[in-house]
Short mmCIF file of C-alpha atoms and ligand atoms in Angstrom, two decimals:
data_model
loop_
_atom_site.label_atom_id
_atom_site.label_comp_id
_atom_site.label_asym_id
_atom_site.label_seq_id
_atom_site.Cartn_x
_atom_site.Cartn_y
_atom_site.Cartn_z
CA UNK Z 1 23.83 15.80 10.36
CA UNK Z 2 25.51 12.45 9.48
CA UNK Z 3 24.35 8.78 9.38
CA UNK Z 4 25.59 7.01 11.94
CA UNK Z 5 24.50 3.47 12.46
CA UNK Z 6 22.04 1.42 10.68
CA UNK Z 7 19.46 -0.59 12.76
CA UNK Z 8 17.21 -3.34 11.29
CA UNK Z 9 14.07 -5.09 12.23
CA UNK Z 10 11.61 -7.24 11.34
CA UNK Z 11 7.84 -6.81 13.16
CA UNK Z 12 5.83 -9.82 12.68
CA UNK Z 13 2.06 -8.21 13.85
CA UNK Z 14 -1.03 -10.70 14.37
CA UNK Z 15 -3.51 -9.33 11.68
CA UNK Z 16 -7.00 -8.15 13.66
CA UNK Z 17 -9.87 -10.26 12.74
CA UNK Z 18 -7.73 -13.99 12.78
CA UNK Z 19 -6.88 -15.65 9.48
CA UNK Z 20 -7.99 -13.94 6.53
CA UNK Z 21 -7.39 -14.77 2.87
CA UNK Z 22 -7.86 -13.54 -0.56
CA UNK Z 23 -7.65 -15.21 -3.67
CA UNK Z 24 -4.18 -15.68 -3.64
CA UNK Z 25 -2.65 -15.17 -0.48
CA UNK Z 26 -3.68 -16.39 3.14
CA UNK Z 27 -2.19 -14.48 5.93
CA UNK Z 28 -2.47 -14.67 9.94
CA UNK Z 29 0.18 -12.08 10.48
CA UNK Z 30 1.32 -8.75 8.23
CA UNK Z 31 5.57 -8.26 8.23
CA UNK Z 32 6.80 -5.32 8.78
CA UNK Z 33 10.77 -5.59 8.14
CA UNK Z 34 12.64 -2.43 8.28
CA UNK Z 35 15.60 -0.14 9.57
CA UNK Z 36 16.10 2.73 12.12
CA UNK Z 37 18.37 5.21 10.73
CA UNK Z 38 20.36 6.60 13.59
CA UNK Z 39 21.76 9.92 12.95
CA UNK Z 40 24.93 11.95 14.93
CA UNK Z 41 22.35 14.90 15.86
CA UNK Z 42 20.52 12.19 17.77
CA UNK Z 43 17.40 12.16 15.09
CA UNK Z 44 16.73 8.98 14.33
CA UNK Z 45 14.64 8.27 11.08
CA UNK Z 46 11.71 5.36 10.76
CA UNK Z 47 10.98 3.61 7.89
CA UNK Z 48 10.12 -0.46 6.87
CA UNK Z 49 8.51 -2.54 3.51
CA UNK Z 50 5.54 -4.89 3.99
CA UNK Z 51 5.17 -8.68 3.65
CA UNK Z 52 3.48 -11.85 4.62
CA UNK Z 53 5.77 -12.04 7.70
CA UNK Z 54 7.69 -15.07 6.39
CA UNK Z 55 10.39 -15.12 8.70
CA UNK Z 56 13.45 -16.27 5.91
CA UNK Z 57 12.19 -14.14 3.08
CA UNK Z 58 11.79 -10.86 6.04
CA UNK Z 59 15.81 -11.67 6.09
CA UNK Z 60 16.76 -11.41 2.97
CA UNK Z 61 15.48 -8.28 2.89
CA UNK Z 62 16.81 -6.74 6.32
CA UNK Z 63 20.08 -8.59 4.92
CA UNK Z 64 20.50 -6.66 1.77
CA UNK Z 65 19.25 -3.22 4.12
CA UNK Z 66 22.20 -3.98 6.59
CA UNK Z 67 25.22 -5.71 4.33
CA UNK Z 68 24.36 -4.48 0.98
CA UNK Z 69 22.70 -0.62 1.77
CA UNK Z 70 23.92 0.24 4.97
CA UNK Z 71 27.80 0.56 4.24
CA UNK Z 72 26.89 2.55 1.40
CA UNK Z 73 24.96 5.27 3.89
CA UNK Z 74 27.21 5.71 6.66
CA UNK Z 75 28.86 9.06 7.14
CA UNK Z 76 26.29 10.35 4.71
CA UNK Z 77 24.25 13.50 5.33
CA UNK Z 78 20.55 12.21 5.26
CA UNK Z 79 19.13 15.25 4.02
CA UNK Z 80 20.39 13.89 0.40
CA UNK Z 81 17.51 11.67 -0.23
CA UNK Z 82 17.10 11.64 -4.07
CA UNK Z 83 21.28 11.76 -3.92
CA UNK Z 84 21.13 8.94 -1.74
CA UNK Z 85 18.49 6.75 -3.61
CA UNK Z 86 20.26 6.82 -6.99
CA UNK Z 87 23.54 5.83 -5.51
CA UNK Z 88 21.45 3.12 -4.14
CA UNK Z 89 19.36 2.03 -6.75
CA UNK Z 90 22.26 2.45 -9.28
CA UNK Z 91 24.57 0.43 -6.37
CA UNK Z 92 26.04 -2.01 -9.61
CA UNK Z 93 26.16 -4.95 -7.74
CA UNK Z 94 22.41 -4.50 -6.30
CA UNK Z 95 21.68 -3.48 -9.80
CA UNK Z 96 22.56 -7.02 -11.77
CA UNK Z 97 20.72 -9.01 -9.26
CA UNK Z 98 17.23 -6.79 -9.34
CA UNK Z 99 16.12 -3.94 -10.04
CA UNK Z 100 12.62 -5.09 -8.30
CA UNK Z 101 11.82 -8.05 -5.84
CA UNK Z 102 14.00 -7.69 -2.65
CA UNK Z 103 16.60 -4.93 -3.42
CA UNK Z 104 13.54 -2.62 -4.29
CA UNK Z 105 11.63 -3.54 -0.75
CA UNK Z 106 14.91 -3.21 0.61
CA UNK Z 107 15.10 0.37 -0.82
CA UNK Z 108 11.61 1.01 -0.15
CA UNK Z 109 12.86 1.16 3.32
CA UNK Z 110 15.53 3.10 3.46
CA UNK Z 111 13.96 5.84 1.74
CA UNK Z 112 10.81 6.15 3.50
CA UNK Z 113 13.54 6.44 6.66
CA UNK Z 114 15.14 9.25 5.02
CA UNK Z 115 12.22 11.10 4.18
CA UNK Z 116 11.09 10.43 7.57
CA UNK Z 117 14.43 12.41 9.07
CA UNK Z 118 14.02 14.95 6.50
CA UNK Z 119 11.07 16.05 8.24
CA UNK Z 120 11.55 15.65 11.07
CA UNK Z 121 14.81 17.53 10.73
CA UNK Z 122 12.28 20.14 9.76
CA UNK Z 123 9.94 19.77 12.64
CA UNK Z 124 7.18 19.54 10.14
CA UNK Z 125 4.60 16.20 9.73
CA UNK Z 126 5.87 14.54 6.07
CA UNK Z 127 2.39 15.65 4.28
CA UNK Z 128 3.33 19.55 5.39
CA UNK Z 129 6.99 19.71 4.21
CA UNK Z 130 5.94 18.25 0.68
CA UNK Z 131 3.43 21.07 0.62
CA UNK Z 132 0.32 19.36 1.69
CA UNK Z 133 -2.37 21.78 3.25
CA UNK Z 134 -4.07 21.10 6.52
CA UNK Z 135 -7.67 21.63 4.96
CA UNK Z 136 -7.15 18.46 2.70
CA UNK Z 137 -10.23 15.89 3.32
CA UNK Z 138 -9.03 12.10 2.45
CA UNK Z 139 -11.71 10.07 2.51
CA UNK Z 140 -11.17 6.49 3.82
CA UNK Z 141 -12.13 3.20 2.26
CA UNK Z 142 -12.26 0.55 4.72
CA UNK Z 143 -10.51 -3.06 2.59
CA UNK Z 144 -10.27 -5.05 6.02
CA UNK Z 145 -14.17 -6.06 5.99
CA UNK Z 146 -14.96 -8.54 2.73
CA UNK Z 147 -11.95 -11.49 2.93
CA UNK Z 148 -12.44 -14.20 0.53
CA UNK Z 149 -12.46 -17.10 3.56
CA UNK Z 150 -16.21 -15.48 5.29
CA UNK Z 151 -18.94 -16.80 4.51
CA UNK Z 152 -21.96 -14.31 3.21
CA UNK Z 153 -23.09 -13.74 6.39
CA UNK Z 154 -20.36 -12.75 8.39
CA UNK Z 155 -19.46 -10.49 5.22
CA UNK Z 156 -22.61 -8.57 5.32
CA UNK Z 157 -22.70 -8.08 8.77
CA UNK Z 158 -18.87 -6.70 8.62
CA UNK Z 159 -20.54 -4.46 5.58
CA UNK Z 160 -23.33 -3.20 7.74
CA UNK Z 161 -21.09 -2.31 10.31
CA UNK Z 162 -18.57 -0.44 8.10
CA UNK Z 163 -21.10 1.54 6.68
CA UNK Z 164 -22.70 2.42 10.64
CA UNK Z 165 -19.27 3.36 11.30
CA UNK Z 166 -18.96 5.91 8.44
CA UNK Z 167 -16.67 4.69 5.53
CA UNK Z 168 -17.97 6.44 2.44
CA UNK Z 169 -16.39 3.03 0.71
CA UNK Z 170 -15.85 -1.15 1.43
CA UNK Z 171 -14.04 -3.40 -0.55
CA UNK Z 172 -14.40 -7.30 -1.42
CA UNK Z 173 -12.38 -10.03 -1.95
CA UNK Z 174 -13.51 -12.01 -5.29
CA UNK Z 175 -11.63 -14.24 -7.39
CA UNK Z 176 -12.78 -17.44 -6.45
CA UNK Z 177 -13.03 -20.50 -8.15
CA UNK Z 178 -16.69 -20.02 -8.86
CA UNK Z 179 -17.13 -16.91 -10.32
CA UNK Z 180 -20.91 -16.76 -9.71
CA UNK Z 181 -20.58 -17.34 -5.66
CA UNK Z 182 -18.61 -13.73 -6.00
CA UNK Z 183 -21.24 -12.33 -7.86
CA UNK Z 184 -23.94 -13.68 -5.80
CA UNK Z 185 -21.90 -11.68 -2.91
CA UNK Z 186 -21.98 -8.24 -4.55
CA UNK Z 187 -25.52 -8.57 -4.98
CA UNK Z 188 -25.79 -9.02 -1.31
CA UNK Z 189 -23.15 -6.57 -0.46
CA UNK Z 190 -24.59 -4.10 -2.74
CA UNK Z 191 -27.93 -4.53 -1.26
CA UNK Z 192 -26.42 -4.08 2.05
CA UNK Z 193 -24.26 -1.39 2.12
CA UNK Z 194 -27.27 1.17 -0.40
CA UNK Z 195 -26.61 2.63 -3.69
CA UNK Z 196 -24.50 5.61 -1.98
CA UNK Z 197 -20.97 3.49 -0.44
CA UNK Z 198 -18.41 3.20 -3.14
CA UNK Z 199 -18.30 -0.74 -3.88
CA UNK Z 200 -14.86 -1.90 -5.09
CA UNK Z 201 -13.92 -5.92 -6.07
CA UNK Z 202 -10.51 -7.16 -6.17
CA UNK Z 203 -9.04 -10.25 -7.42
CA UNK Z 204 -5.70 -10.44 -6.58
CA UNK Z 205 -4.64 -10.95 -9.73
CA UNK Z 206 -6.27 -14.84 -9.80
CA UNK Z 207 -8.47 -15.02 -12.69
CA UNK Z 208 -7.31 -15.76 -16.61
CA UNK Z 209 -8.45 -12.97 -19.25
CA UNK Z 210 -11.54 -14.48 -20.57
CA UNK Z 211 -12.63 -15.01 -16.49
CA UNK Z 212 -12.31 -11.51 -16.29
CA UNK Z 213 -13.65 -10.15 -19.13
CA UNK Z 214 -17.41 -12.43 -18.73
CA UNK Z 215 -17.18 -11.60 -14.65
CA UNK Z 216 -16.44 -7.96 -15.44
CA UNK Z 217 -19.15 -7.19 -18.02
CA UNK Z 218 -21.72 -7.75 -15.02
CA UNK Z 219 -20.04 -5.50 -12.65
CA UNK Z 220 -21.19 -2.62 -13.88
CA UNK Z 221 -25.17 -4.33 -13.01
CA UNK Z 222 -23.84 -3.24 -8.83
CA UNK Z 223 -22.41 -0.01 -10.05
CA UNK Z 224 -18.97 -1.09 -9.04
CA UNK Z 225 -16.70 1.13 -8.52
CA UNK Z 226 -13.44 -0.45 -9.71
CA UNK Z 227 -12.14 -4.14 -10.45
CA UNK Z 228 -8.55 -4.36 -8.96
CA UNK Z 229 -5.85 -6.28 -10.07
CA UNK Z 230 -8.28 -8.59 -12.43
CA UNK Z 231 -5.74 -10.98 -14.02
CA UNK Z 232 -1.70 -11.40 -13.82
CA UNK Z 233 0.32 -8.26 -12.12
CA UNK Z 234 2.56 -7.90 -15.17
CA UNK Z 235 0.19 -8.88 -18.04
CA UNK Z 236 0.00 -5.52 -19.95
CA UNK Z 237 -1.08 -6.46 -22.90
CA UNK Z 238 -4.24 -8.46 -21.24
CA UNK Z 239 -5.19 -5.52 -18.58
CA UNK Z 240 -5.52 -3.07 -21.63
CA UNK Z 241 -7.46 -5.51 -23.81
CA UNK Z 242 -9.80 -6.06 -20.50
CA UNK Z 243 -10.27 -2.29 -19.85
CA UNK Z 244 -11.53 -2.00 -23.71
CA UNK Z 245 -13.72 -4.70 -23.19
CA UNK Z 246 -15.30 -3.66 -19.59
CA UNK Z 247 -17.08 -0.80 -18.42
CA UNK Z 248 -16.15 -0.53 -14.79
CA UNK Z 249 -12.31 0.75 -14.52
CA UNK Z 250 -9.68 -1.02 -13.68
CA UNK Z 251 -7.36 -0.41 -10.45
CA UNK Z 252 -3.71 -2.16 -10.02
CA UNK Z 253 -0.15 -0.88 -9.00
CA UNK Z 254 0.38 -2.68 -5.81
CA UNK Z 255 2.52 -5.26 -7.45
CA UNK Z 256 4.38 -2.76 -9.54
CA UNK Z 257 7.78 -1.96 -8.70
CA UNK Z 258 8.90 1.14 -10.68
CA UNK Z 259 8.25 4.22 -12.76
CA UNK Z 260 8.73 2.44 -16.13
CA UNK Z 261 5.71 0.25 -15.04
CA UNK Z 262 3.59 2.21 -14.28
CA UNK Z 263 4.45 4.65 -17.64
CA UNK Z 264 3.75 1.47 -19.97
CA UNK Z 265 0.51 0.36 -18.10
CA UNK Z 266 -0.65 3.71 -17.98
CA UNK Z 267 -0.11 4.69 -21.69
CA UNK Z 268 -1.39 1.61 -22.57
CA UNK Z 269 -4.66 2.73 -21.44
CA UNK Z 270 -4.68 -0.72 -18.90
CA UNK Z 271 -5.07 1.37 -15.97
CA UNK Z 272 -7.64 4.07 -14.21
CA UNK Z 273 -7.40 3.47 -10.40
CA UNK Z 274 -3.46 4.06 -10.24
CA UNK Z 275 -2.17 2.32 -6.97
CA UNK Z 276 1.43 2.76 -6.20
CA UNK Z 277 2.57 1.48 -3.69
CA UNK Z 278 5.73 2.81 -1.90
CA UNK Z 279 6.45 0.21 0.43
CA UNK Z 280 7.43 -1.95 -2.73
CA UNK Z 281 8.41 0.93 -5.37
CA UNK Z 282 12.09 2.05 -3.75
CA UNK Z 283 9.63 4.53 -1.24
CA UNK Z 284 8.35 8.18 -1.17
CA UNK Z 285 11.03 8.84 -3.89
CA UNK Z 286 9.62 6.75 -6.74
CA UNK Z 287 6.39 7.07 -5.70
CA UNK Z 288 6.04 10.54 -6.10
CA UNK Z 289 7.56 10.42 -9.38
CA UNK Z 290 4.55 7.89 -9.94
CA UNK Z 291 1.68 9.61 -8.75
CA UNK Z 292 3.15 13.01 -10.93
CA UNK Z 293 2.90 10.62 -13.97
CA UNK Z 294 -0.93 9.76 -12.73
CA UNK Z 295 -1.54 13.34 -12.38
CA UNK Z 296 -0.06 14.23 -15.83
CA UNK Z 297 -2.52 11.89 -17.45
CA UNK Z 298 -5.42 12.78 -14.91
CA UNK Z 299 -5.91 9.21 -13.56
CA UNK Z 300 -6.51 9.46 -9.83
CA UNK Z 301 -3.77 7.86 -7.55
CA UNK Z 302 -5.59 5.55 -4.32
CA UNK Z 303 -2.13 4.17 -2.47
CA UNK Z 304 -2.18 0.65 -2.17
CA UNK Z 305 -0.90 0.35 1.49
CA UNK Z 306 1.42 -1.92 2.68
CA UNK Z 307 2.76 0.47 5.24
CA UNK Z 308 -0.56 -0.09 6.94
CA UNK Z 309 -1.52 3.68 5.34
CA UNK Z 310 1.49 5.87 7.91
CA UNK Z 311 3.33 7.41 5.27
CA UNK Z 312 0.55 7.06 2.31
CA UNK Z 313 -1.92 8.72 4.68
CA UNK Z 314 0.78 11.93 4.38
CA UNK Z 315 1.49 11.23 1.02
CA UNK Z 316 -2.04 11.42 -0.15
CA UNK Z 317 -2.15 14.43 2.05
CA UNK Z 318 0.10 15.83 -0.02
CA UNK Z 319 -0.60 15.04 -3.58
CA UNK Z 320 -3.24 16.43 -5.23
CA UNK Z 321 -3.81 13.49 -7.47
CA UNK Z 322 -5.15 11.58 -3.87
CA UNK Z 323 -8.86 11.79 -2.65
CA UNK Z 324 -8.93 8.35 -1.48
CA UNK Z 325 -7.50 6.18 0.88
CA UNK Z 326 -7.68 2.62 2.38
CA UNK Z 327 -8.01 1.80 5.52
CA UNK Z 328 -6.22 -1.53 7.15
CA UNK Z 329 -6.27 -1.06 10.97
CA UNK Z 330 -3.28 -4.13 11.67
CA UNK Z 331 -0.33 -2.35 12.74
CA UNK Z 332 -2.11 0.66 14.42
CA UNK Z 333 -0.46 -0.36 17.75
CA UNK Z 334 2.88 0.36 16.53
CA UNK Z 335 3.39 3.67 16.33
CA UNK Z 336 3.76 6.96 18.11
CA UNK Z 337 0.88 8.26 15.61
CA UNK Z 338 -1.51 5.80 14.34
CA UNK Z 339 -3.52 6.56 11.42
CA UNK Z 340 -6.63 7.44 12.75
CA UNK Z 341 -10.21 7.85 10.64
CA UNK Z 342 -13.70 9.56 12.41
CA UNK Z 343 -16.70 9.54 10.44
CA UNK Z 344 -15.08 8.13 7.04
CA UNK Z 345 -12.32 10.90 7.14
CA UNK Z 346 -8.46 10.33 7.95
CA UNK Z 347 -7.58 12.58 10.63
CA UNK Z 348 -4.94 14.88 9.35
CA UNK Z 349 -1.43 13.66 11.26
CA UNK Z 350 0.40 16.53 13.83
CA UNK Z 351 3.89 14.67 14.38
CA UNK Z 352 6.71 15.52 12.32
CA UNK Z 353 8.33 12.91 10.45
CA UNK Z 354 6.23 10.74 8.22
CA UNK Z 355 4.34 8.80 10.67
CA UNK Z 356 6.53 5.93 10.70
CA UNK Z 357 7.81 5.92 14.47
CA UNK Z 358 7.65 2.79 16.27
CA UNK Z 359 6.56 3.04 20.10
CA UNK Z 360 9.05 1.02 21.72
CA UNK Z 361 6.97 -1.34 22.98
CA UNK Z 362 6.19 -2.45 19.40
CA UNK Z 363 9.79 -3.24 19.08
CA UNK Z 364 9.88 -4.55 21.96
CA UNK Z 365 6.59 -7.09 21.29
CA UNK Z 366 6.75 -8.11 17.91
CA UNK Z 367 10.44 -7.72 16.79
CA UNK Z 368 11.21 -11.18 15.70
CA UNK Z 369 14.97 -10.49 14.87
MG1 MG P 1 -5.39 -5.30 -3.78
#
């Protein structure tokens, strides 16, 4: 089998409950730029980043998959993956201009393609030729019901309803201005939802050290399960001095983009929630490489998912540092095998491949190329 052509997208998908923002970011639409990998046995292989579906940054990074990536894979037997990503990765001229931001989405891509022919080459589901066994239980966290921009009463009735629908765990937005109007919501979330649901708050990253520190001492008054992403993505130093100073444990990853990363925050003791994500870490390559490291220091790995949980939900099949999973229903529509979760559980995925085929009339809708 030999790579034969290279085909990019970009999917621009209207996000399912209107405008929703966080602390940092306000989105109406989740991007979904990406590549078919067309092969000469007729397989073709699946596989995309994720973004804020802003059109001229999406090109850059279907640019650097078609110019930059895609003369480098032609002719090249696909089964080769971890061949294939270090000739990419170490690609010098990628190399000098970043070894994270777009030539790492870019790569994220590609890879999760490969590994997406790989198994399907196999005729096995992604989760099941990485090992994975089909008795695994993932539970499912649901992150699309507590956005920043509600007000407290559409967020508890979105809680309610998450918890009537089964999810053993809900998420909310914090990091607001006012501090106190986000506790003042976990009280009423927590009150909501029972003492049983797995509570976890996430602040995008918005607040300074000594915000998160005071906010964070008074989690642990709502039994909260984790504070995500608390201050600044790359401030080690200040995510290790917070988890010393806090009881509830700390969750970040989705804005880290490789192994060295996550080997610094985790050794640093900055970390406990380990959420790699492998839309943004050079795909299913790195990412495993990541969630070994979590496993070698027994910190449990919850994917962040900006893949919209296709290949994570096989990945976390597979790895037995995964329990957990979130669940973000916006690109559901788009492919042959949605993600699919019945009382709290992710359903265990039967297609081979990782789960990343698009049903052509995805393409056909939201391809904004
Ligand atoms: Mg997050």
């Amino acid at each position: 089998m030999k790579i034969s052509k290279i085909e990019p997208f970009i999917l621009h998908v209207p996000v399912t409950r209107g405008a929703i923002s966080d602390s940092t970011h306000d989105l109406t639409h989740w991007g979904a730029p990406g590549v078919v990998i067309h092969t000469d046995s007729g397989l073709c292989g699946y596989g995309y980043t994720g973004t804020h579906a802003h059109l001229p940054t999406d090109r850059l990074i279907v640019n650097c998959i078609s110019e930059t990536y895609g003369p480098l894979l032609v002719g090249e037997e696909p089964h080769n993956v971890i061949e294939l990503w270090e000739k990419l990765f170490h690609f010098p001229p990628a190399q000098w201009v970043g070894r994270s931001g777009i030539t790492q989405l870019a790569l994220s891509a590609v890879d999760i393609a490969l590994w997406d022919l790989k198994a399907k080459a196999a005729g096995l589901p992604l989760w099941k030729f990485l090992g994975g066994s089909a008795g695994t239980k993932i539970t499912a966290y649901n992150t699309d019901g507590g956005w920043l921009n509600w007000s407290s009463q559409e967020l508890i009735d979105s809680m309610r309803r998450q918890v009537e629908e089964g999810y053993r765990g809900v998420k909310l937005k914090v990091g607001s201005p006012d501090a106190y109007r986000d506790l003042e919501r976990i009280e009423a979330v927590r009150k909501t939802v029972g003492p049983r649901i797995k509570l976890m708050v996430d602040a995008n990253g918005r607040w300074d050290l000594p915000t998160a520190i005071s906010f964070g001492q008074k989690l642990s008054d709502y039994d909260v399960f984790w504070f995500e992403e608390p201050i600044w993505y790359d401030d080690l130093a200040g995510h290790a001095a917070l988890a010393r100073a806090v009881k509830t444990p700390i969750a970040l990853g989705e804005q880290l983009y490789g192994l060295d990363d996550f080997r610094d925050f985790i050794t640093a003791g900055a970390v406990h929630f380990v959420q790699p994500d492998a839309v943004r870490l050079a795909g299913v390559t790195e990412w495993w490489r990541v969630a070994d490291l979590a496993l070698a220091h027994h910190l449990p790995v919850v994917p962040h998912i900006g893949d919209m949980m296709q290949v994570h939900l096989h990945l976390a099949i597979a790895h037995p540092a995964c329990k957990l999973l979130e669940y973000i229903p916006w690109l559901r529509e788009c492919f042959e095998e949605p993600a699919t979760v019945r009382d709290g559980w992710f359903i265990i995925p039967e297609t081979p491949g990782a789960g990343t085929t698009l049903r052509s009339a995805a393409l056909e809708r939201y391809n904004v190329m």
